[in-house]
Tab-separated table of C-alpha atoms and ligand atoms in Angstrom:
chain	number	residue	atom	x	y	z
M	1	MET	CA	19.032	12.725	22.169
M	2	ALA	CA	19.913	15.311	24.812
M	3	ASP	CA	19.481	14.449	28.497
M	4	TYR	CA	15.879	15.236	29.357
M	5	CYS	CA	15.790	13.293	32.663
M	6	LYS	CA	15.408	16.395	34.805
M	7	MET	CA	12.495	17.623	32.701
M	8	TRP	CA	10.793	14.205	32.861
M	9	GLU	CA	11.359	14.029	36.619
M	10	SER	CA	9.829	17.466	37.061
M	11	LEU	CA	6.754	16.197	35.192
M	12	GLY	CA	6.459	13.222	37.555
M	13	ILE	CA	7.357	10.637	34.918
M	14	ASN	CA	8.120	7.101	36.117
M	15	LEU	CA	11.641	6.985	34.675
M	16	GLU	CA	12.062	3.231	34.819
M	17	ALA	CA	8.856	2.443	32.928
M	18	HIS	CA	9.513	5.367	30.611
M	19	ASP	CA	12.994	4.045	29.729
M	20	GLN	CA	11.374	0.757	28.794
M	21	LEU	CA	8.896	2.530	26.510
M	22	LEU	CA	11.442	4.808	24.834
M	23	GLY	CA	13.964	1.984	24.505
M	24	SER	CA	11.470	-0.080	22.528
M	25	ILE	CA	11.019	2.511	19.753
M	26	PRO	CA	14.463	2.795	18.014
M	27	PRO	CA	14.849	-0.891	17.014
M	28	VAL	CA	11.283	-1.080	15.733
M	29	TYR	CA	11.648	2.256	13.935
M	30	GLN	CA	14.908	1.065	12.364
M	31	GLN	CA	13.260	-2.070	10.997
M	32	ILE	CA	10.004	-0.509	9.831
M	33	PHE	CA	11.159	2.911	8.617
M	34	LEU	CA	14.922	3.426	8.394
M	35	ASP	CA	15.678	0.119	6.657
M	36	GLN	CA	13.475	1.046	3.694
M	37	GLU	CA	15.352	1.635	0.447
M	38	ASN	CA	15.235	4.857	-1.517
M	39	ARG	CA	13.482	7.017	1.099
M	40	PRO	CA	12.991	10.717	0.380
M	41	GLN	CA	15.724	12.814	2.005
M	42	ALA	CA	13.159	15.119	3.585
M	43	MET	CA	12.001	12.218	5.794
M	44	SER	CA	15.050	12.954	7.982
M	45	TYR	CA	13.082	15.713	9.751
M	46	PHE	CA	10.237	13.333	10.634
M	47	ASP	CA	12.739	10.673	11.756
M	48	MET	CA	14.245	13.268	14.088
M	49	VAL	CA	10.793	14.099	15.482
M	50	VAL	CA	10.181	10.435	16.317
M	51	MET	CA	13.607	10.023	17.914
M	52	GLU	CA	12.876	13.165	19.965
M	53	ILE	CA	9.290	12.128	20.633
M	54	HIS	CA	9.516	12.756	24.382
M	55	GLY	CA	12.356	15.267	24.215
M	56	LEU	CA	12.420	18.330	22.021
M	57	ARG	CA	8.663	18.773	21.627
M	58	ILE	CA	8.056	18.274	25.368
M	59	GLN	CA	10.695	20.917	26.055
M	60	GLU	CA	8.874	23.253	23.674
M	61	LEU	CA	5.601	22.607	25.491
M	62	GLN	CA	7.244	23.506	28.827
M	63	GLU	CA	8.649	26.709	27.316
M	64	HIS	CA	5.212	27.566	25.983
M	65	LYS	CA	3.679	27.019	29.425
M	66	ALA	CA	6.409	29.078	31.104
M	67	LYS	CA	5.298	31.992	28.908
M	68	GLY	CA	1.706	31.619	30.137
M	69	GLY	CA	0.431	29.301	27.379
M	70	THR	CA	-1.764	26.252	27.915
M	71	VAL	CA	-1.485	22.697	26.620
M	72	VAL	CA	-4.628	20.749	25.768
M	73	GLY	CA	-4.661	16.990	25.291
M	74	SER	CA	-7.367	15.212	23.302
M	75	PHE	CA	-8.234	11.769	21.964
M	76	CYS	CA	-10.370	12.529	18.959
M	77	VAL	CA	-10.263	14.510	15.737
M	78	TYR	CA	-13.589	16.053	16.754
M	79	VAL	CA	-11.888	18.377	19.274
M	80	PRO	CA	-11.476	21.692	17.384
M	81	GLU	CA	-7.811	22.618	17.596
M	82	GLU	CA	-8.508	26.034	16.011
M	83	ILE	CA	-10.198	27.083	19.280
M	84	VAL	CA	-7.301	25.809	21.400
M	85	LEU	CA	-4.828	27.819	19.299
M	86	ALA	CA	-6.980	30.969	19.353
M	87	ALA	CA	-6.818	30.914	23.152
M	88	GLY	CA	-3.017	30.796	23.022
M	89	GLY	CA	-2.961	27.041	23.607
M	90	LEU	CA	-1.271	24.095	21.943
M	91	ASN	CA	-3.109	20.895	21.164
M	92	VAL	CA	-1.575	17.425	21.534
M	93	GLY	CA	-3.064	14.052	20.636
M	94	LEU	CA	-3.020	11.640	23.575
M	95	CYS	CA	-4.116	8.443	21.840
M	96	ALA	CA	-1.513	5.774	22.495
M	97	GLY	CA	-0.541	2.719	20.518
M	98	ALA	CA	1.413	0.449	22.892
M	99	GLU	CA	0.593	-2.192	25.479
M	100	ILE	CA	2.767	-0.607	28.163
M	101	GLY	CA	0.476	0.267	31.088
M	102	PHE	CA	-2.264	-2.261	30.197
M	103	ASP	CA	-1.781	-3.983	33.599
M	104	GLU	CA	-2.500	-0.716	35.367
M	105	ALA	CA	-5.422	0.129	33.087
M	106	GLU	CA	-6.997	-3.298	33.564
M	107	LYS	CA	-7.210	-2.681	37.308
M	108	ILE	CA	-10.057	-0.273	36.630
M	109	LEU	CA	-11.190	-1.119	33.096
M	110	PRO	CA	-12.445	-4.376	31.565
M	111	ARG	CA	-9.865	-6.442	29.710
M	112	ASN	CA	-12.118	-6.712	26.682
M	113	LEU	CA	-11.990	-3.036	25.793
M	114	CYS	CA	-10.483	-1.372	22.712
M	115	PRO	CA	-6.664	-1.171	23.057
M	116	LEU	CA	-6.660	2.503	22.107
M	117	ILE	CA	-8.678	3.404	25.208
M	118	LYS	CA	-6.743	1.025	27.467
M	119	SER	CA	-3.455	2.377	26.184
M	120	ALA	CA	-4.452	5.993	26.911
M	121	PHE	CA	-5.356	4.995	30.483
M	122	GLY	CA	-2.241	2.874	30.814
M	123	PHE	CA	0.060	5.686	29.723
M	124	LYS	CA	-1.470	8.054	32.261
M	125	MET	CA	-1.696	5.566	35.136
M	126	SER	CA	1.889	4.337	34.643
M	127	ARG	CA	3.107	7.925	34.215
M	128	VAL	CA	5.038	7.223	31.010
M	129	CYS	CA	3.625	9.951	28.768
M	130	PRO	CA	5.105	13.451	29.164
M	131	TYR	CA	2.437	14.806	26.777
M	132	PHE	CA	-0.248	13.732	29.237
M	133	GLU	CA	1.702	15.196	32.154
M	134	SER	CA	2.109	18.528	30.342
M	135	CYS	CA	-1.610	19.150	29.856
M	136	ASN	CA	-3.615	21.897	31.561
M	137	LEU	CA	-6.805	20.370	30.180
M	138	ILE	CA	-7.759	16.886	29.017
M	139	VAL	CA	-10.662	16.767	26.568
M	140	GLY	CA	-12.655	13.584	26.078
M	141	GLU	CA	-15.726	13.120	23.906
M	142	ASN	CA	-18.894	11.057	23.735
M	143	THR	CA	-18.215	9.134	20.565
M	144	CYS	CA	-18.130	5.341	20.964
M	145	ASP	CA	-19.545	3.627	24.073
M	146	GLY	CA	-16.097	2.563	25.247
M	147	LYS	CA	-14.829	6.117	25.283
M	148	LYS	CA	-17.896	7.753	26.759
M	149	LYS	CA	-17.903	5.348	29.708
M	150	ALA	CA	-14.121	5.357	30.102
M	151	TRP	CA	-13.934	9.151	30.420
M	152	GLU	CA	-16.334	8.965	33.397
M	153	ILE	CA	-13.852	6.684	35.140
M	154	MET	CA	-10.846	8.708	34.059
M	155	ASN	CA	-12.516	11.836	35.401
M	156	GLU	CA	-13.381	10.211	38.746
M	157	GLU	CA	-10.266	8.165	39.359
M	158	VAL	CA	-7.370	9.335	37.222
M	159	VAL	CA	-7.439	12.942	36.036
M	160	PRO	CA	-10.183	15.564	35.433
M	161	VAL	CA	-11.639	15.296	31.939
M	162	TYR	CA	-13.731	17.878	30.116
M	163	THR	CA	-16.068	15.911	27.852
M	164	MET	CA	-17.568	17.197	24.612
M	165	ASP	CA	-20.923	15.785	23.621
M	166	ILE	CA	-20.759	14.668	19.993
M	167	PRO	CA	-24.165	14.101	18.374
M	168	GLN	CA	-24.855	10.605	17.046
M	169	VAL	CA	-27.089	11.815	14.209
M	170	LYS	CA	-26.312	14.626	11.745
M	171	SER	CA	-29.851	16.034	11.869
M	172	GLU	CA	-30.792	19.701	12.373
M	173	LYS	CA	-31.043	18.970	16.105
M	174	GLY	CA	-27.666	17.236	16.023
M	175	LYS	CA	-26.149	20.262	14.327
M	176	GLU	CA	-27.607	22.602	16.964
M	177	LEU	CA	-26.275	20.431	19.755
M	178	TRP	CA	-22.831	20.340	18.171
M	179	LEU	CA	-22.669	24.098	17.605
M	180	ASP	CA	-23.614	24.571	21.242
M	181	GLU	CA	-20.787	22.207	22.266
M	182	VAL	CA	-18.321	24.161	20.127
M	183	LYS	CA	-19.394	27.396	21.824
M	184	LYS	CA	-19.078	25.799	25.275
M	185	PHE	CA	-15.617	24.591	24.368
M	186	LYS	CA	-14.644	28.129	23.380
M	187	ASN	CA	-15.838	29.330	26.822
M	188	LYS	CA	-13.885	26.531	28.515
M	189	MET	CA	-10.731	27.482	26.656
M	190	GLU	CA	-11.158	31.129	27.643
M	191	GLU	CA	-11.586	30.073	31.266
M	192	ILE	CA	-8.538	27.782	31.277
M	193	SER	CA	-6.265	30.198	29.434
M	194	GLY	CA	-7.576	33.447	30.937
M	195	LYS	CA	-7.568	34.840	27.388
M	196	GLU	CA	-10.496	36.046	25.358
M	197	ILE	CA	-10.878	34.451	21.939
M	198	GLU	CA	-11.149	37.352	19.512
M	199	ALA	CA	-12.202	37.252	15.868
M	200	ASP	CA	-8.768	37.971	14.394
M	201	LYS	CA	-7.054	35.352	16.587
M	202	LEU	CA	-9.619	32.748	15.645
M	203	ASN	CA	-9.291	33.621	11.975
M	204	LYS	CA	-5.493	33.226	12.177
M	205	SER	CA	-5.851	29.859	13.919
M	206	ILE	CA	-8.318	28.659	11.314
M	207	LYS	CA	-5.859	29.601	8.563
M	208	LEU	CA	-2.980	27.875	10.352
M	209	VAL	CA	-4.850	24.597	10.844
M	210	ASN	CA	-6.156	24.812	7.273
M	211	ASP	CA	-2.550	25.220	6.082
M	212	LYS	CA	-1.618	22.077	7.998
M	213	ARG	CA	-4.498	20.186	6.421
M	214	ARG	CA	-3.616	21.626	2.970
M	215	ALA	CA	-0.038	20.375	3.331
M	216	LEU	CA	-1.335	16.912	4.231
M	217	GLN	CA	-3.769	17.031	1.311
M	218	ARG	CA	-0.868	17.883	-0.999
M	219	LEU	CA	1.053	14.869	0.309
M	220	SER	CA	-1.983	12.640	-0.044
M	221	ASN	CA	-2.622	13.792	-3.623
M	222	LEU	CA	0.969	12.962	-4.592
M	223	ARG	CA	0.313	9.388	-3.487
M	224	LYS	CA	-2.287	9.138	-6.253
M	225	ASN	CA	0.605	8.874	-8.717
M	226	LYS	CA	1.321	5.455	-10.145
M	227	PRO	CA	3.732	4.489	-8.682
M	228	SER	CA	3.478	6.431	-5.433
M	229	PRO	CA	6.634	8.487	-4.732
M	230	ILE	CA	6.541	7.683	-0.992
M	231	SER	CA	5.857	4.549	1.032
M	232	GLY	CA	2.637	4.257	3.018
M	233	ARG	CA	4.599	3.874	6.250
M	234	ASP	CA	6.373	7.167	5.715
M	235	ALA	CA	3.129	8.944	4.860
M	236	LEU	CA	1.460	7.461	7.936
M	237	ILE	CA	4.171	8.600	10.343
M	238	ILE	CA	3.701	12.146	9.017
M	239	GLU	CA	-0.064	11.902	9.544
M	240	GLU	CA	0.634	10.771	13.120
M	241	ILE	CA	3.165	13.527	13.815
M	242	ALA	CA	0.541	16.092	12.705
M	243	PHE	CA	-1.156	15.552	16.078
M	244	TYR	CA	1.626	16.956	18.205
M	245	ASP	CA	4.295	18.816	16.234
M	246	ASP	CA	4.710	22.602	16.053
M	247	ASN	CA	2.280	23.662	13.314
M	248	PRO	CA	4.316	26.223	11.290
M	249	ARG	CA	7.420	23.982	11.301
M	250	PHE	CA	5.395	20.898	10.403
M	251	ILE	CA	3.691	22.695	7.488
M	252	GLU	CA	7.051	23.852	6.149
M	253	LYS	CA	8.617	20.379	6.418
M	254	VAL	CA	5.675	18.614	4.770
M	255	ASN	CA	5.827	21.083	1.881
M	256	VAL	CA	9.606	20.593	1.525
M	257	LEU	CA	8.954	16.852	1.344
M	258	CYS	CA	6.216	17.381	-1.253
M	259	ASP	CA	8.633	19.443	-3.412
M	260	GLU	CA	11.035	16.503	-3.309
M	261	LEU	CA	8.251	14.040	-4.131
M	262	GLU	CA	7.189	16.114	-7.137
M	263	GLU	CA	10.784	15.970	-8.340
M	264	ARG	CA	10.740	12.189	-7.877
M	265	ILE	CA	7.583	11.941	-9.926
M	266	ARG	CA	9.251	13.957	-12.704
M	267	LYS	CA	12.173	11.514	-12.612
M	268	ASN	CA	9.806	8.536	-12.327
M	269	GLU	CA	11.351	7.445	-9.018
M	270	SER	CA	9.202	5.220	-6.878
M	271	ALA	CA	9.108	4.066	-3.274
M	272	GLN	CA	7.931	0.667	-4.438
M	273	LYS	CA	9.955	-2.329	-5.495
M	274	THR	CA	8.064	-2.580	-8.757
M	275	ALA	CA	5.739	-0.129	-10.438
M	276	SER	CA	3.133	-2.864	-10.699
M	277	SER	CA	2.752	-3.438	-6.918
M	278	PRO	CA	-0.952	-3.612	-6.080
M	279	ARG	CA	-2.332	-0.435	-4.536
M	280	VAL	CA	-3.936	-0.844	-1.123
M	281	MET	CA	-6.001	1.417	1.119
M	282	ILE	CA	-6.289	0.752	4.851
M	283	SER	CA	-9.733	1.700	6.096
M	284	GLY	CA	-11.065	1.830	9.660
M	285	CYS	CA	-9.733	2.457	13.154
M	286	PRO	CA	-6.928	4.949	13.818
M	287	MET	CA	-3.302	3.749	13.851
M	288	VAL	CA	-1.357	5.727	16.433
M	289	VAL	CA	2.331	5.723	17.402
M	290	PRO	CA	3.881	3.132	17.737
M	291	ASN	CA	1.198	0.836	16.312
M	292	TRP	CA	2.727	0.327	12.861
M	293	LYS	CA	2.081	-3.417	12.668
M	294	LEU	CA	-0.488	-3.528	9.871
M	295	PRO	CA	1.076	-0.988	7.438
M	296	PHE	CA	4.420	-2.763	7.824
M	297	ILE	CA	2.872	-6.150	7.094
M	298	VAL	CA	0.968	-4.762	4.095
M	299	GLU	CA	4.050	-3.211	2.511
M	300	SER	CA	6.415	-6.048	3.343
M	301	SER	CA	3.929	-8.360	1.600
M	302	GLY	CA	4.557	-6.562	-1.683
M	303	ALA	CA	1.660	-4.071	-1.768
M	304	SER	CA	1.886	-0.320	-1.993
M	305	LEU	CA	-0.103	1.436	0.741
M	306	VAL	CA	-1.395	4.637	-0.841
M	307	CYS	CA	-4.274	5.842	1.353
M	308	GLU	CA	-5.531	5.658	4.945
M	309	GLU	CA	-9.292	6.064	5.352
M	310	SER	CA	-8.988	6.753	9.047
M	311	CYS	CA	-8.567	9.511	11.627
M	312	THR	CA	-4.811	9.095	11.245
M	313	GLY	CA	-5.305	9.823	7.566
M	314	GLN	CA	-7.916	11.287	5.240
M	315	ARG	CA	-10.536	11.878	7.947
M	316	TYR	CA	-8.164	14.298	9.702
M	317	PHE	CA	-7.298	16.542	6.783
M	318	GLU	CA	-9.947	16.210	4.079
M	319	ASP	CA	-12.129	19.191	4.924
M	320	LEU	CA	-11.216	22.805	5.691
M	321	VAL	CA	-12.934	25.485	7.782
M	322	VAL	CA	-14.254	28.445	5.773
M	323	GLU	CA	-11.809	31.332	6.293
M	324	ASP	CA	-12.431	35.075	6.801
M	325	ASN	CA	-15.925	34.407	8.057
M	326	GLY	CA	-16.277	37.581	10.161
M	327	SER	CA	-17.371	37.557	13.802
M	328	VAL	CA	-16.383	34.976	16.404
M	329	GLY	CA	-19.930	33.583	16.265
M	330	ALA	CA	-19.830	33.125	12.485
M	331	GLN	CA	-16.394	31.496	12.691
M	332	LEU	CA	-17.579	29.081	15.371
M	333	GLU	CA	-20.414	28.092	13.050
M	334	ALA	CA	-17.898	27.481	10.260
M	335	ILE	CA	-15.818	25.346	12.641
M	336	ALA	CA	-18.895	23.358	13.720
M	337	ASP	CA	-19.844	22.791	10.056
M	338	ARG	CA	-16.405	21.512	9.119
M	339	TYR	CA	-16.090	19.138	12.056
M	340	LEU	CA	-19.536	17.689	11.545
M	341	LYS	CA	-18.381	16.447	8.133
M	342	ILE	CA	-16.129	13.903	9.911
M	343	ASP	CA	-17.647	10.521	9.093
M	344	CYS	CA	-16.699	8.509	12.189
M	345	SER	CA	-18.508	5.182	12.432
M	346	CYS	CA	-20.070	6.428	15.691
M	347	PHE	CA	-22.703	8.228	13.546
M	348	THR	CA	-25.971	6.772	12.403
M	349	PRO	CA	-26.911	6.644	9.626
M	350	ASN	CA	-23.421	6.873	8.158
M	351	GLN	CA	-23.887	6.532	4.412
M	352	GLU	CA	-21.378	9.389	4.045
M	353	ARG	CA	-18.534	7.130	5.161
M	354	ILE	CA	-19.562	4.300	2.835
M	355	ASP	CA	-19.677	6.747	-0.096
M	356	ASN	CA	-16.326	8.256	0.906
M	357	ILE	CA	-14.635	4.853	1.019
M	358	VAL	CA	-15.840	4.040	-2.488
M	359	ARG	CA	-14.829	7.518	-3.706
M	360	LEU	CA	-11.320	7.196	-2.198
M	361	ALA	CA	-10.890	3.701	-3.630
M	362	LYS	CA	-11.635	5.119	-7.093
M	363	GLU	CA	-9.580	8.302	-6.707
M	364	PHE	CA	-6.496	6.388	-5.543
M	365	GLU	CA	-7.042	3.555	-8.065
M	366	ILE	CA	-7.071	1.024	-5.251
M	367	ASP	CA	-6.718	-2.669	-6.105
M	368	GLY	CA	-7.838	-3.845	-2.663
M	369	VAL	CA	-8.960	-2.481	0.718
M	370	ILE	CA	-7.701	-3.764	4.044
M	371	TYR	CA	-10.334	-3.048	6.659
M	372	HIS	CA	-8.655	-2.483	10.021
M	373	VAL	CA	-10.617	-3.048	13.217
M	374	LEU	CA	-9.091	-2.700	16.660
M	375	GLN	CA	-10.276	-5.510	18.898
M	376	PHE	CA	-13.560	-4.741	20.712
M	377	CYS	CA	-14.280	-1.684	18.545
M	378	ASP	CA	-17.963	-2.246	17.827
M	379	PRO	CA	-18.669	0.808	15.627
M	380	TYR	CA	-16.018	-0.031	13.016
M	381	ALA	CA	-16.519	-3.804	13.321
M	382	VAL	CA	-20.270	-3.600	12.756
M	383	GLU	CA	-20.040	-0.988	9.999
M	384	TYR	CA	-17.838	-3.408	8.068
M	385	ARG	CA	-20.891	-5.204	6.684
M	386	ARG	CA	-22.044	-2.077	4.823
M	387	VAL	CA	-18.519	-1.241	3.637
M	388	GLU	CA	-18.031	-4.792	2.341
M	389	LYS	CA	-21.309	-4.696	0.408
M	390	ALA	CA	-20.529	-1.310	-1.158
M	391	LEU	CA	-17.034	-2.408	-2.205
M	392	GLU	CA	-18.324	-5.723	-3.538
M	393	LYS	CA	-20.777	-3.804	-5.711
M	394	GLU	CA	-17.847	-1.862	-7.182
M	395	GLY	CA	-15.796	-5.019	-7.661
M	396	ILE	CA	-13.142	-3.912	-5.141
M	397	PRO	CA	-11.768	-6.780	-2.999
M	398	VAL	CA	-11.644	-6.234	0.751
M	399	LEU	CA	-9.961	-8.088	3.611
M	400	LYS	CA	-11.006	-7.501	7.229
M	401	ILE	CA	-8.259	-7.652	9.848
M	402	GLU	CA	-9.171	-7.472	13.509
M	403	THR	CA	-6.178	-6.985	15.759
M	404	ASP	CA	-4.781	-5.304	18.856
M	405	TYR	CA	-1.436	-3.836	19.926
M	406	GLY	CA	0.258	-7.193	20.568
M	407	GLN	CA	2.661	-8.886	18.144
M	408	GLU	CA	1.394	-12.441	18.727
M	409	ASP	CA	-0.924	-12.389	15.710
M	410	SER	CA	1.635	-10.851	13.292
M	411	GLY	CA	2.458	-14.183	11.611
M	412	GLN	CA	-1.176	-15.065	11.082
M	413	ILE	CA	-2.004	-11.586	9.742
M	414	LYS	CA	0.980	-11.735	7.394
M	415	THR	CA	-0.210	-15.042	5.943
M	416	ARG	CA	-3.691	-13.589	5.271
M	417	VAL	CA	-2.363	-10.305	3.872
M	418	GLU	CA	0.125	-12.103	1.585
M	419	ALA	CA	-2.669	-14.264	0.173
M	420	PHE	CA	-4.807	-11.142	-0.358
M	421	VAL	CA	-1.964	-9.251	-2.060
M	422	GLU	CA	-1.347	-12.219	-4.354
M	423	MET	CA	-5.041	-12.341	-5.202
M	424	ILE	CA	-5.219	-8.633	-6.169
M	425	SER	CA	-1.861	-8.588	-8.030
Q	501	LIG	S1	-12.508	7.132	15.028
Q	501	LIG	FE1	-14.200	8.457	15.774
Q	501	LIG	S2	-13.861	8.515	17.976
Q	501	LIG	FE2	-11.929	7.828	17.071
Q	501	LIG	S3	-10.706	9.695	16.728
Q	501	LIG	FE3	-11.862	9.293	14.876
Q	501	LIG	S4	-13.717	10.552	15.081
Q	501	LIG	FE4	-12.844	10.327	17.122
Q	502	LIG	S1	-11.081	2.459	17.914
Q	502	LIG	FE1	-13.303	2.139	18.118
Q	502	LIG	S2	-13.633	1.456	20.242
Q	502	LIG	FE2	-11.560	2.328	20.104
Q	502	LIG	S3	-11.814	4.444	20.734
Q	502	LIG	FE3	-12.001	4.417	18.500
Q	502	LIG	S4	-14.186	4.175	18.026
Q	502	LIG	FE4	-13.869	3.673	20.202
């Protein structure tokens, strides 16, 4: 990696803590990703992106800002990136998946809070995330209780946060509220960027984000093959990179990978040790970089991870915005419609998600579901009961794993996952 110290310094990064964070990634990445056998060659691009996680892309963001562009950071797949792009902005995901910064975060947040929220605070408060430090606007959202309360504190004590109000119920009133929020967000983006969002720009942005989601759908569909031509870990890292990479380049690289995977399918080449490895879906809370603990355990226990029912997975790319919808107003409505299909467990009632889990389990010919709950995440933990019942009815085994970002429980999780994999084999 080139020397980016000057750039990090100019962003106010705490270099010592940052070195510690960056230094921890290569050995873990080597073990979890690079040591896999028979990886597709096209994964080399995504490996490079991870190795350059705080380098090349951050440099690109600075170049974009130097040309008058904005950078918008968000924590939820509900924030419409089409609107950010139409205002000449770039969107980056700020969810974090490491314990670095927890000490700082726990000075102002309770210890017993979801690690995803604590990690986002910790990264900002310890000044170790150049994505955070590059943002002109931070967008929070009223989804779960932890987030909606945490953004108040972040806004008051850490950094200004613009918060979108996400309805809790998908009723007519909920839809009206959400459309109004989407319109307000468009106004906010125009204010921040100083650029008017015009119909043709919005249409182009919608097409671009749709292309990104189409590429991810293509990848996901290839994993339906038995055996899957790519490991779950490799697919997951691509789903994670989707939140911050340059869109046109990312789309091209995912499609190049898919070409290679189609060739593998023709040659009957698999990413699995044996074609009969049980097929597993991970369902639940997002898994963000570098929280790769559970997928690694699942695959090193002999299962093939073929689907993620999560925001770092299907929930991010399943639905598209209607294209060529005319005026800005009509396009905003199409955006609002698409985003309201996201079946986060924060909604009530949420039968949609239960039905989608069963549908995905059938489509991907899943032998067992691993239900992933981040510690202290009430929405996903409580919704488990309904998921379990629906899967039981279909005869699909499910194992619930509640965990955090620490490694202390890895041995215990591995024992449970191994027993589960043996049971579904
Ligand atoms: S799980 Fe819910 S709150 Fe979290 S990113 Fe997804 S939609 Fe947003
Ligand atoms: S994982 Fe759960 S508690 Fe954490 S931010 Fe997402 S919805 Fe909220």
